[in-house]
XYZ file of C-alpha atoms in Angstrom:
618
model
C -23.102 -32.607 72.474
C -22.072 -31.791 68.915
C -18.369 -31.938 68.189
C -16.359 -29.566 66.087
C -12.857 -30.972 65.741
C -9.784 -28.891 66.405
C -6.818 -30.533 64.724
C -4.304 -31.867 67.194
C -6.219 -30.771 70.306
C -8.002 -33.184 72.700
C -11.749 -32.770 73.270
C -11.363 -32.297 77.031
C -8.870 -29.490 76.517
C -11.282 -27.766 74.105
C -14.190 -28.102 76.589
C -12.036 -26.723 79.404
C -11.185 -23.688 77.282
C -14.779 -23.090 76.187
C -16.529 -23.644 79.551
C -15.609 -20.218 81.014
C -16.869 -18.562 77.822
C -20.133 -20.534 78.010
C -20.591 -19.734 81.708
C -20.001 -16.041 81.056
C -22.666 -16.005 78.337
C -24.998 -18.077 80.563
C -24.668 -15.440 83.268
C -25.186 -12.551 80.842
C -28.352 -14.089 79.353
C -29.812 -14.786 82.824
C -29.028 -11.403 84.394
C -32.588 -9.978 84.427
C -34.541 -13.232 84.023
C -35.142 -13.644 87.770
C -37.314 -10.518 87.899
C -39.821 -12.125 85.523
C -41.129 -14.329 88.365
C -42.369 -11.644 90.792
C -43.748 -9.487 87.968
C -45.733 -12.348 86.409
C -46.834 -13.571 89.851
C -48.211 -10.128 90.717
C -50.120 -9.929 87.420
C -51.592 -13.436 87.841
C -52.597 -12.764 91.457
C -54.318 -9.522 90.465
C -56.178 -10.798 87.393
C -57.094 -14.285 88.595
C -58.516 -13.259 91.962
C -55.974 -15.343 93.870
C -54.571 -12.193 95.411
C -57.961 -11.301 96.768
C -58.563 -14.770 98.147
C -55.107 -15.164 99.666
C -53.531 -11.692 99.966
C -50.996 -12.579 102.660
C -49.817 -15.767 100.976
C -49.646 -14.033 97.569
C -47.577 -11.178 99.026
C -45.173 -13.587 100.700
C -44.854 -15.600 97.481
C -44.018 -12.472 95.452
C -41.556 -11.232 98.106
C -39.662 -14.557 98.100
C -39.429 -14.514 94.294
C -38.212 -10.902 94.388
C -35.558 -11.802 96.976
C -34.198 -14.604 94.812
C -34.217 -12.295 91.796
C -31.946 -9.811 93.627
C -29.689 -12.612 94.894
C -29.347 -14.014 91.378
C -28.645 -10.574 89.908
C -25.966 -9.847 92.532
C -24.332 -13.240 91.997
C -24.135 -12.710 88.230
C -22.724 -9.193 88.601
C -19.842 -10.618 90.658
C -18.932 -13.061 87.884
C -15.622 -11.374 86.963
C -14.460 -11.264 90.563
C -15.719 -14.617 91.863
C -15.621 -16.972 88.877
C -11.818 -17.079 88.299
C -11.232 -17.988 91.971
C -13.566 -20.997 92.008
C -15.566 -21.657 88.813
C -17.316 -24.739 90.220
C -18.548 -22.969 93.337
C -19.821 -20.026 91.293
C -21.659 -22.354 88.913
C -23.188 -24.383 91.775
C -24.564 -21.247 93.407
C -25.882 -20.064 90.035
C -27.719 -23.377 89.503
C -29.279 -23.156 92.970
C -30.491 -19.601 92.351
C -32.032 -20.746 89.056
C -33.724 -23.900 90.369
C -35.166 -22.721 93.731
C -37.446 -20.000 92.229
C -38.516 -22.479 89.535
C -39.335 -25.093 92.194
C -41.297 -22.519 94.238
C -43.248 -21.507 91.123
C -43.947 -25.158 90.261
C -45.155 -25.846 93.816
C -47.482 -22.826 93.810
C -48.891 -23.843 90.410
C -49.636 -27.290 91.860
C -51.362 -25.709 94.888
C -53.491 -23.516 92.619
C -54.621 -26.605 90.664
C -55.486 -28.469 93.860
C -57.538 -25.556 95.192
C -59.202 -24.208 92.024
C -59.206 -27.285 89.764
C -59.235 -26.500 86.051
C -60.843 -23.097 86.516
C -59.774 -19.645 85.425
C -57.105 -19.201 88.174
C -55.441 -22.460 87.090
C -55.462 -21.516 83.395
C -54.062 -18.066 84.224
C -51.289 -19.820 86.163
C -50.437 -22.592 83.711
C -50.074 -20.320 80.646
C -47.378 -18.052 82.193
C -45.669 -21.182 83.527
C -45.351 -22.619 80.024
C -44.163 -19.243 78.737
C -41.468 -18.949 81.414
C -40.281 -22.495 80.630
C -40.024 -21.660 76.923
C -38.148 -18.408 77.578
C -35.631 -20.244 79.768
C -34.717 -22.452 76.793
C -32.737 -19.617 75.218
C -31.098 -18.243 78.351
C -30.070 -21.731 79.566
C -29.028 -23.102 76.151
C -25.395 -23.380 77.286
C -26.337 -25.767 80.122
C -28.518 -28.655 78.895
C -28.566 -30.515 82.238
C -29.573 -27.357 84.093
C -32.407 -26.703 81.634
C -33.719 -30.248 82.008
C -33.715 -29.930 85.804
C -35.413 -26.572 85.394
C -38.235 -28.139 83.338
C -38.571 -30.949 85.873
C -38.978 -28.659 88.905
C -41.254 -26.080 87.244
C -43.537 -28.502 85.324
C -43.061 -31.795 87.174
C -45.283 -31.112 90.218
C -48.099 -29.892 87.973
C -48.012 -32.963 85.723
C -47.932 -35.312 88.725
C -50.989 -33.753 90.387
C -52.876 -33.685 87.076
C -52.139 -37.353 86.505
C -53.283 -38.297 89.993
C -56.643 -36.532 89.568
C -58.199 -39.092 87.261
C -59.918 -38.854 83.878
C -60.905 -35.182 83.874
C -57.355 -33.951 84.481
C -55.589 -36.770 82.605
C -55.935 -35.092 79.227
C -54.432 -31.881 80.535
C -51.654 -33.895 82.169
C -50.994 -35.671 78.845
C -50.800 -32.355 77.019
C -48.425 -31.030 79.645
C -46.304 -34.158 79.316
C -46.157 -33.868 75.504
C -45.235 -30.208 75.870
C -42.449 -31.122 78.302
C -41.037 -33.781 75.939
C -41.122 -31.254 73.087
C -39.294 -28.725 75.283
C -36.715 -31.372 76.183
C -36.058 -32.099 72.490
C -36.074 -28.448 71.473
C -33.771 -27.597 74.373
C -31.291 -30.253 73.196
C -31.374 -28.743 69.700
C -30.732 -25.262 71.112
C -27.888 -26.673 73.179
C -26.190 -28.317 70.186
C -26.611 -25.209 68.060
C -25.233 -23.030 70.823
C -22.106 -25.146 71.338
C -21.448 -25.513 67.623
C -21.655 -21.754 67.278
C -19.476 -21.228 70.330
C -16.827 -23.660 69.091
C -16.827 -22.217 65.588
C -16.608 -18.685 66.938
C -13.795 -19.722 69.271
C -11.895 -21.437 66.448
C -12.295 -18.393 64.215
C -11.016 -16.097 66.950
C -8.182 -18.509 67.670
C -7.211 -18.673 63.998
C -7.476 -14.909 63.710
C -5.177 -14.595 66.729
C -2.788 -17.136 65.212
C -2.772 -15.225 61.921
C -2.170 -11.942 63.712
C 0.647 -13.501 65.718
C 2.152 -15.007 62.562
C 1.855 -11.617 60.853
C 3.561 -9.869 63.771
C 6.301 -12.493 63.810
C 6.802 -12.052 60.066
C 6.994 -8.272 60.434
C 9.479 -8.693 63.268
C 11.489 -11.236 61.268
C 11.582 -8.854 58.300
C 12.751 -6.084 60.605
C 15.560 -8.255 61.956
C 16.346 -9.383 58.438
C 16.552 -5.779 57.290
C 18.869 -4.935 60.178
C 20.984 -7.993 59.398
C 21.242 -6.990 55.739
C 22.218 -3.455 56.692
C 24.928 -4.763 59.019
C 26.115 -7.328 56.453
C 26.230 -4.630 53.789
C 28.391 -2.487 56.051
C 30.638 -5.284 57.292
C 31.268 -6.705 53.793
C 31.614 -3.455 51.865
C 34.034 -1.948 54.377
C 36.860 -4.476 53.802
C 35.988 -4.705 50.093
C 36.579 -0.967 49.836
C 40.022 -1.496 51.352
C 40.883 -4.396 49.028
C 39.764 -2.710 45.820
C 41.063 0.734 46.849
C 44.508 -0.520 47.844
C 44.739 -2.624 44.676
C 43.941 0.405 42.519
C 46.467 2.510 44.387
C 49.113 -0.197 43.981
C 48.413 -0.412 40.225
C 49.259 3.293 39.932
C 52.790 2.712 41.295
C 55.927 1.430 39.551
C 55.465 -2.338 39.113
C 57.044 -5.191 37.223
C 54.932 -6.859 34.541
C 54.455 -9.917 36.749
C 53.399 -7.809 39.755
C 50.941 -5.837 37.621
C 49.464 -9.082 36.287
C 48.969 -10.409 39.818
C 47.319 -7.184 40.986
C 45.049 -7.149 37.920
C 43.945 -10.675 38.876
C 43.276 -9.483 42.443
C 41.272 -6.553 41.073
C 39.249 -8.824 38.766
C 38.556 -11.314 41.564
C 37.603 -8.546 43.975
C 35.199 -7.019 41.467
C 33.687 -10.454 40.783
C 33.210 -10.984 44.508
C 31.666 -7.518 44.784
C 29.190 -8.348 42.007
C 28.161 -11.514 43.860
C 27.778 -9.572 47.110
C 25.717 -6.927 45.336
C 23.507 -9.601 43.756
C 22.830 -11.289 47.096
C 22.148 -7.980 48.842
C 19.958 -6.697 45.997
C 17.917 -9.896 45.955
C 17.476 -9.760 49.721
C 16.577 -6.063 49.651
C 13.923 -6.668 46.990
C 12.618 -9.634 48.963
C 12.027 -7.552 52.125
C 10.909 -4.406 50.297
C 14.061 -2.473 51.156
C 14.794 -1.325 47.612
C 13.431 1.835 46.029
C 13.314 3.315 42.556
C 14.723 6.754 41.816
C 12.925 8.774 39.166
C 15.286 11.189 37.445
C 16.056 12.593 34.042
C 18.793 10.852 32.051
C 20.258 10.515 28.567
C 19.347 7.175 27.021
C 22.336 7.062 24.666
C 24.818 8.196 27.312
C 23.506 5.476 29.618
C 23.999 2.827 26.933
C 27.539 4.051 26.206
C 28.463 3.939 29.878
C 27.039 0.482 30.532
C 28.518 -1.094 27.400
C 32.067 0.224 27.871
C 33.166 -2.103 30.722
C 31.636 -5.126 28.939
C 33.635 -4.711 25.733
C 36.853 -6.165 27.100
C 35.166 -9.404 28.167
C 33.594 -9.805 24.736
C 36.927 -9.104 23.025
C 38.706 -11.714 25.167
C 36.203 -14.351 23.984
C 36.536 -13.229 20.379
C 32.854 -12.313 19.966
C 31.248 -9.107 18.807
C 29.237 -6.795 21.036
C 26.900 -4.450 19.157
C 24.421 -1.792 20.232
C 21.661 -0.624 17.903
C 19.438 2.270 18.979
C 16.631 3.383 16.651
C 16.863 7.047 15.662
C 13.291 7.775 16.818
C 14.027 6.796 20.441
C 13.911 9.998 22.553
C 17.218 10.699 24.239
C 16.064 12.560 27.362
C 13.913 10.241 29.456
C 12.677 10.114 33.056
C 13.027 6.883 35.002
C 15.571 4.979 37.088
C 18.741 4.788 34.970
C 20.639 2.868 37.648
C 18.136 0.002 37.677
C 17.831 -0.022 33.881
C 21.623 -0.241 33.713
C 21.609 -3.104 36.230
C 19.041 -5.101 34.238
C 20.806 -4.626 30.889
C 24.259 -5.339 32.329
C 22.942 -8.583 33.860
C 21.433 -9.672 30.540
C 24.445 -8.667 28.413
C 26.950 -10.217 30.817
C 24.960 -13.470 30.720
C 24.787 -13.339 26.927
C 28.569 -12.871 26.663
C 29.164 -15.655 29.198
C 27.026 -18.198 27.322
C 28.214 -17.291 23.811
C 31.271 -19.126 22.445
C 31.268 -17.597 18.956
C 29.257 -15.095 16.984
C 28.033 -11.925 18.634
C 25.775 -10.300 21.206
C 23.425 -7.456 20.293
C 21.548 -4.905 22.346
C 18.645 -3.574 20.284
C 16.668 -0.578 21.538
C 13.417 0.444 19.861
C 10.536 2.785 20.583
C 7.346 0.955 21.512
C 3.980 2.541 22.164
C 3.856 6.317 22.679
C 1.079 8.465 24.108
C 1.712 12.078 25.101
C 4.885 12.206 27.188
C 4.673 8.470 27.958
C 6.577 5.883 25.979
C 7.388 2.195 26.205
C 11.068 1.462 25.675
C 11.603 -1.877 23.942
C 15.000 -3.530 24.534
C 16.247 -6.854 23.256
C 19.477 -8.643 24.200
C 20.165 -11.230 21.497
C 23.041 -13.706 21.382
C 24.241 -16.627 19.284
C 25.065 -18.751 22.311
C 24.130 -22.222 23.536
C 20.401 -21.507 23.886
C 17.893 -22.651 26.495
C 15.518 -25.611 26.496
C 11.793 -25.276 27.269
C 12.325 -26.939 30.655
C 15.137 -24.543 31.513
C 12.973 -21.544 30.605
C 10.609 -22.469 33.443
C 13.282 -22.043 36.137
C 15.830 -19.477 34.927
C 13.933 -16.554 36.485
C 13.759 -18.288 39.873
C 16.341 -17.299 42.513
C 19.469 -19.452 42.821
C 18.437 -21.464 39.735
C 20.500 -21.851 36.578
C 19.914 -23.594 33.286
C 22.670 -26.068 34.230
C 22.888 -26.567 37.996
C 25.128 -29.661 37.997
C 28.598 -29.811 39.530
C 30.058 -30.219 36.016
C 28.493 -27.032 34.682
C 30.809 -24.956 32.508
C 29.578 -21.492 33.448
C 29.736 -19.957 36.937
C 27.461 -17.532 38.718
C 25.039 -17.380 41.634
C 21.851 -17.772 39.613
C 20.529 -14.481 40.994
C 21.092 -12.116 38.056
C 17.953 -13.000 36.088
C 15.815 -13.240 39.235
C 16.914 -9.759 40.277
C 16.365 -8.450 36.743
C 12.802 -9.742 36.481
C 11.945 -8.289 39.887
C 13.485 -4.910 39.080
C 11.600 -4.777 35.783
C 8.387 -5.610 37.641
C 9.082 -2.780 40.119
C 9.415 -0.446 37.117
C 6.024 -1.774 35.901
C 7.646 -3.441 32.906
C 7.900 -6.962 31.541
C 10.708 -9.359 30.690
C 10.450 -12.496 28.562
C 12.711 -14.963 26.764
C 12.766 -16.728 23.412
C 15.337 -19.407 22.743
C 16.140 -22.696 21.031
C 19.022 -24.960 22.089
C 22.059 -24.296 19.902
C 20.440 -21.301 18.159
C 20.959 -18.538 20.690
C 18.708 -16.654 23.075
C 16.785 -13.371 23.035
C 15.633 -11.588 26.178
C 12.950 -8.952 25.668
C 12.478 -6.097 28.143
C 9.754 -3.448 27.956
C 9.755 -0.565 30.448
C 7.326 2.377 30.559
C 9.137 5.721 30.825
C 8.345 9.397 30.592
C 9.871 11.745 28.013
C 11.655 14.685 29.650
C 10.216 18.133 29.048
C 13.492 19.329 27.546
C 13.833 16.327 25.250
C 16.877 16.480 23.015
C 16.661 15.766 19.318
C 17.579 12.105 18.802
C 21.179 11.717 17.649
C 21.849 10.391 14.132
C 21.960 6.640 13.749
C 25.721 6.588 13.221
C 26.220 8.338 16.570
C 24.339 5.691 18.530
C 26.418 3.638 20.942
C 27.760 0.510 19.330
C 30.429 -2.087 19.942
C 31.960 -4.617 17.588
C 34.339 -6.465 19.865
C 36.989 -3.762 19.890
C 37.370 -2.245 23.319
C 37.337 1.248 21.865
C 34.910 0.868 18.980
C 31.857 3.084 18.951
C 32.473 4.519 22.428
C 34.031 7.913 22.934
C 35.972 8.529 26.132
C 34.011 10.361 28.804
C 34.706 14.117 28.811
C 36.885 15.335 31.635
C 35.119 17.293 34.379
C 35.099 21.007 33.746
C 36.368 21.716 37.280
C 38.866 19.729 39.324
C 41.385 20.295 42.083
C 44.805 20.968 40.613
C 47.189 21.321 43.548
C 48.489 24.696 42.452
C 49.081 27.382 45.106
C 46.099 28.727 46.939
C 43.618 26.803 44.746
C 44.184 23.623 46.738
C 41.092 22.886 48.768
C 40.960 21.144 52.118
C 38.820 18.051 52.658
C 38.009 16.785 56.125
C 38.032 12.976 56.003
C 36.227 11.301 58.920
C 36.782 7.508 58.747
C 37.403 5.040 61.580
C 38.691 2.110 59.493
C 42.486 2.521 59.068
C 42.670 0.845 55.648
C 39.720 2.743 54.202
C 41.072 5.953 55.710
C 44.387 5.396 53.955
C 42.647 4.580 50.642
C 40.486 7.714 50.730
C 43.404 9.877 51.871
C 45.590 8.708 48.966
C 42.760 9.186 46.447
C 42.102 12.732 47.661
C 45.821 13.572 47.604
C 46.136 12.352 44.010
C 43.098 14.414 43.065
C 44.932 17.491 44.382
C 43.250 18.080 47.743
C 44.755 18.744 51.140
C 43.374 16.286 53.674
C 42.599 16.653 57.374
C 41.972 13.244 58.961
C 39.576 12.397 61.810
C 39.114 8.916 63.262
C 35.637 9.445 64.736
C 32.836 11.989 64.999
C 34.322 13.778 68.004
C 37.614 14.379 66.174
C 35.681 15.450 63.068
C 33.821 18.205 64.962
C 37.070 19.333 66.609
C 38.893 19.419 63.245
C 36.055 21.442 61.730
C 36.421 24.005 64.530
C 40.197 24.270 64.150
C 40.650 24.253 60.362
C 39.297 25.988 57.287
C 37.396 23.119 55.692
C 35.987 23.264 52.143
C 34.293 19.830 52.037
C 33.714 16.921 54.417
C 33.731 13.185 53.651
C 31.919 11.670 56.614
C 31.695 7.964 57.419
C 28.317 7.192 58.996
C 29.205 4.398 61.423
C 32.026 5.458 63.771
C 32.828 5.083 67.486
C 32.378 7.813 70.115
C 30.127 9.889 67.849
C 28.749 8.599 64.546
C 28.702 10.578 61.306
C 25.059 11.567 61.660
C 25.617 13.078 65.105
C 28.801 14.825 63.976
C 27.022 16.330 60.959
C 24.170 17.656 63.115
C 26.695 19.290 65.470
C 28.576 20.845 62.559
C 25.311 22.250 61.158
C 24.606 23.829 64.570
C 28.036 25.465 64.518
C 27.342 26.794 61.023
C 24.005 28.216 62.194
C 25.942 30.355 64.692
C 28.838 31.396 62.422
C 27.214 31.301 58.981
C 28.278 29.405 55.852
C 27.629 25.910 54.636
C 30.283 23.248 54.047
C 29.131 20.313 51.885
C 29.068 17.018 53.791
C 29.160 13.813 51.736
C 28.299 10.541 53.428
C 30.998 7.945 52.846
C 29.425 4.719 54.020
C 29.012 0.990 53.512
C 25.281 1.231 54.286
C 23.335 0.601 51.094
C 19.779 -0.130 52.195
C 16.549 1.623 51.328
C 16.125 4.720 53.472
C 19.840 5.165 54.284
C 20.168 8.134 51.920
C 17.098 9.799 53.467
C 18.563 9.321 56.953
C 21.777 11.031 55.864
C 19.936 13.933 54.216
C 17.754 14.395 57.296
C 20.911 14.644 59.440
C 22.127 17.517 57.237
C 24.361 15.715 54.724
C 24.380 16.865 51.106
C 25.307 13.714 49.164
C 25.844 10.006 49.575
C 28.627 7.668 48.409
C 28.412 3.904 48.899
C 31.563 1.862 49.511
C 33.522 0.585 47.799
C 34.218 3.773 45.851
C 36.437 4.332 42.847
C 38.582 7.396 42.239
C 36.444 8.304 39.207
C 33.202 8.275 41.242
C 34.881 10.245 44.046
C 36.244 12.793 41.569
C 32.859 13.238 39.877
C 31.024 13.645 43.197
C 33.522 16.159 44.588
C 33.350 18.215 41.404
C 29.643 18.804 42.018
C 30.267 20.413 45.401
C 33.483 22.447 45.076
C 34.401 25.376 42.831
C 38.027 25.093 41.754
C 39.904 26.784 38.948
C 40.558 24.466 36.044
C 44.157 23.370 35.829
């Protein structure tokens, strides 16, 4: 029996697993084979004259063969019911029902030879006998021992009687013997081929099942991982919102110089921790496909001004210059994901500032290829820092890897910024590369395909492009104040319903809203939020998503049902620590109008509220 190895699995265990499969196929191949005997016997009896000479015996012979054919057919059809209960008993009965008709046929063939010699009746009997034996080779290929017994009982009696009859029949006996040996050898070949095919097919199915199971486990693991990330995002951002919010509120009070310095350090540390948390969550979200790109129209130069402003102070503290150079032919109104472009450039510029001791850092923006409304934006972040070796270039884009990973390294960080950047650029169908020499600085090159907005503005003059030279105010104009804001005067004060279960975050948001000039109605869960909406004239709702009793999604749906009865529409803004792909869509589907991710700053809150309320300018 040919062997096909299965790594780490004993041969006996493999045979035990394959035997039921082989027996099932053996039964299927032999289902109608039993009916060949009575049909062939009737034809031989009719054409050879045996039926005329011995009509009663021929009829009985055919009837017996037909009976065994029905018994065999019935036994095979009960395979599914009988085999699992006792496989050995089923197989024994199957072998008996195969061998008895063969033995009867062999005995009758011997009787025909004894009575008619080598005449026409004998020849018309021997030829079908050889044909039946050959046909059985295929149907009994799974059972080599059974096929050999089958050949012995159907051909054995004939060969013995031919051999006994002396010289005239000896040649025929020799031919029959040679034929039997050939059938034995060919049957063994069929048997080996059958089992090799069966084993290979079984292994393929088993591996396919293993792959499917591994795939399902991976999908399930990714689902759990996504849920874990969502929960971690919520559980981490919620207290971070309290820390940063309370620190900002405290900095707006009367403080001594020492107290203000301490709180500034807390604020800096909290923001650093938030950046690390965001990096880890962003990397994990990209890894499980939970991050999405937002295609929207934006101003290229405004984006560069906004992203460079918070980086100026760090550059000034180190005594290095920070410059931005935008070519005048770069279109200003573009369509893409400004948030992800900002994230990539901030990562690269922050790294450049961190690894530069003297000199300057430059952000250079140029127009690459252009075809119709499609352009390639070419961006280079160049520094005069410590540089990168060829060996370090091979690993800096890998997650959690840094150019210097030793415990004595001078520069901190998680080693995720560049890995996130290269993956974000790839999601935007762009490319990122690096050129550097140790001690001579580093240049990171980013190319991103974008679309020019239909209402493209005329590029601003070169001297109006965003720039920075190390002075915190150089080249960056302060952002214009919103055209509409709450002012706290008389009847113009608007009422905001704040639904937030976390006491610290509730206090932070309440203080921020009060300082922005709004009256605030507080609810600690979704049930209180719906009740407060019924009892008060509400102009806008800030709704936390995850709350006890009734969550923000359920509360929003109930409020929308109330509005459907009474008319009107109050803007509902999700105020949540959930920051995974699909969270915004879930909020919008529930009836919310906008989405704010914790931790929030007063500036972001002010800007978002101004989009949804109409208030007289102070």
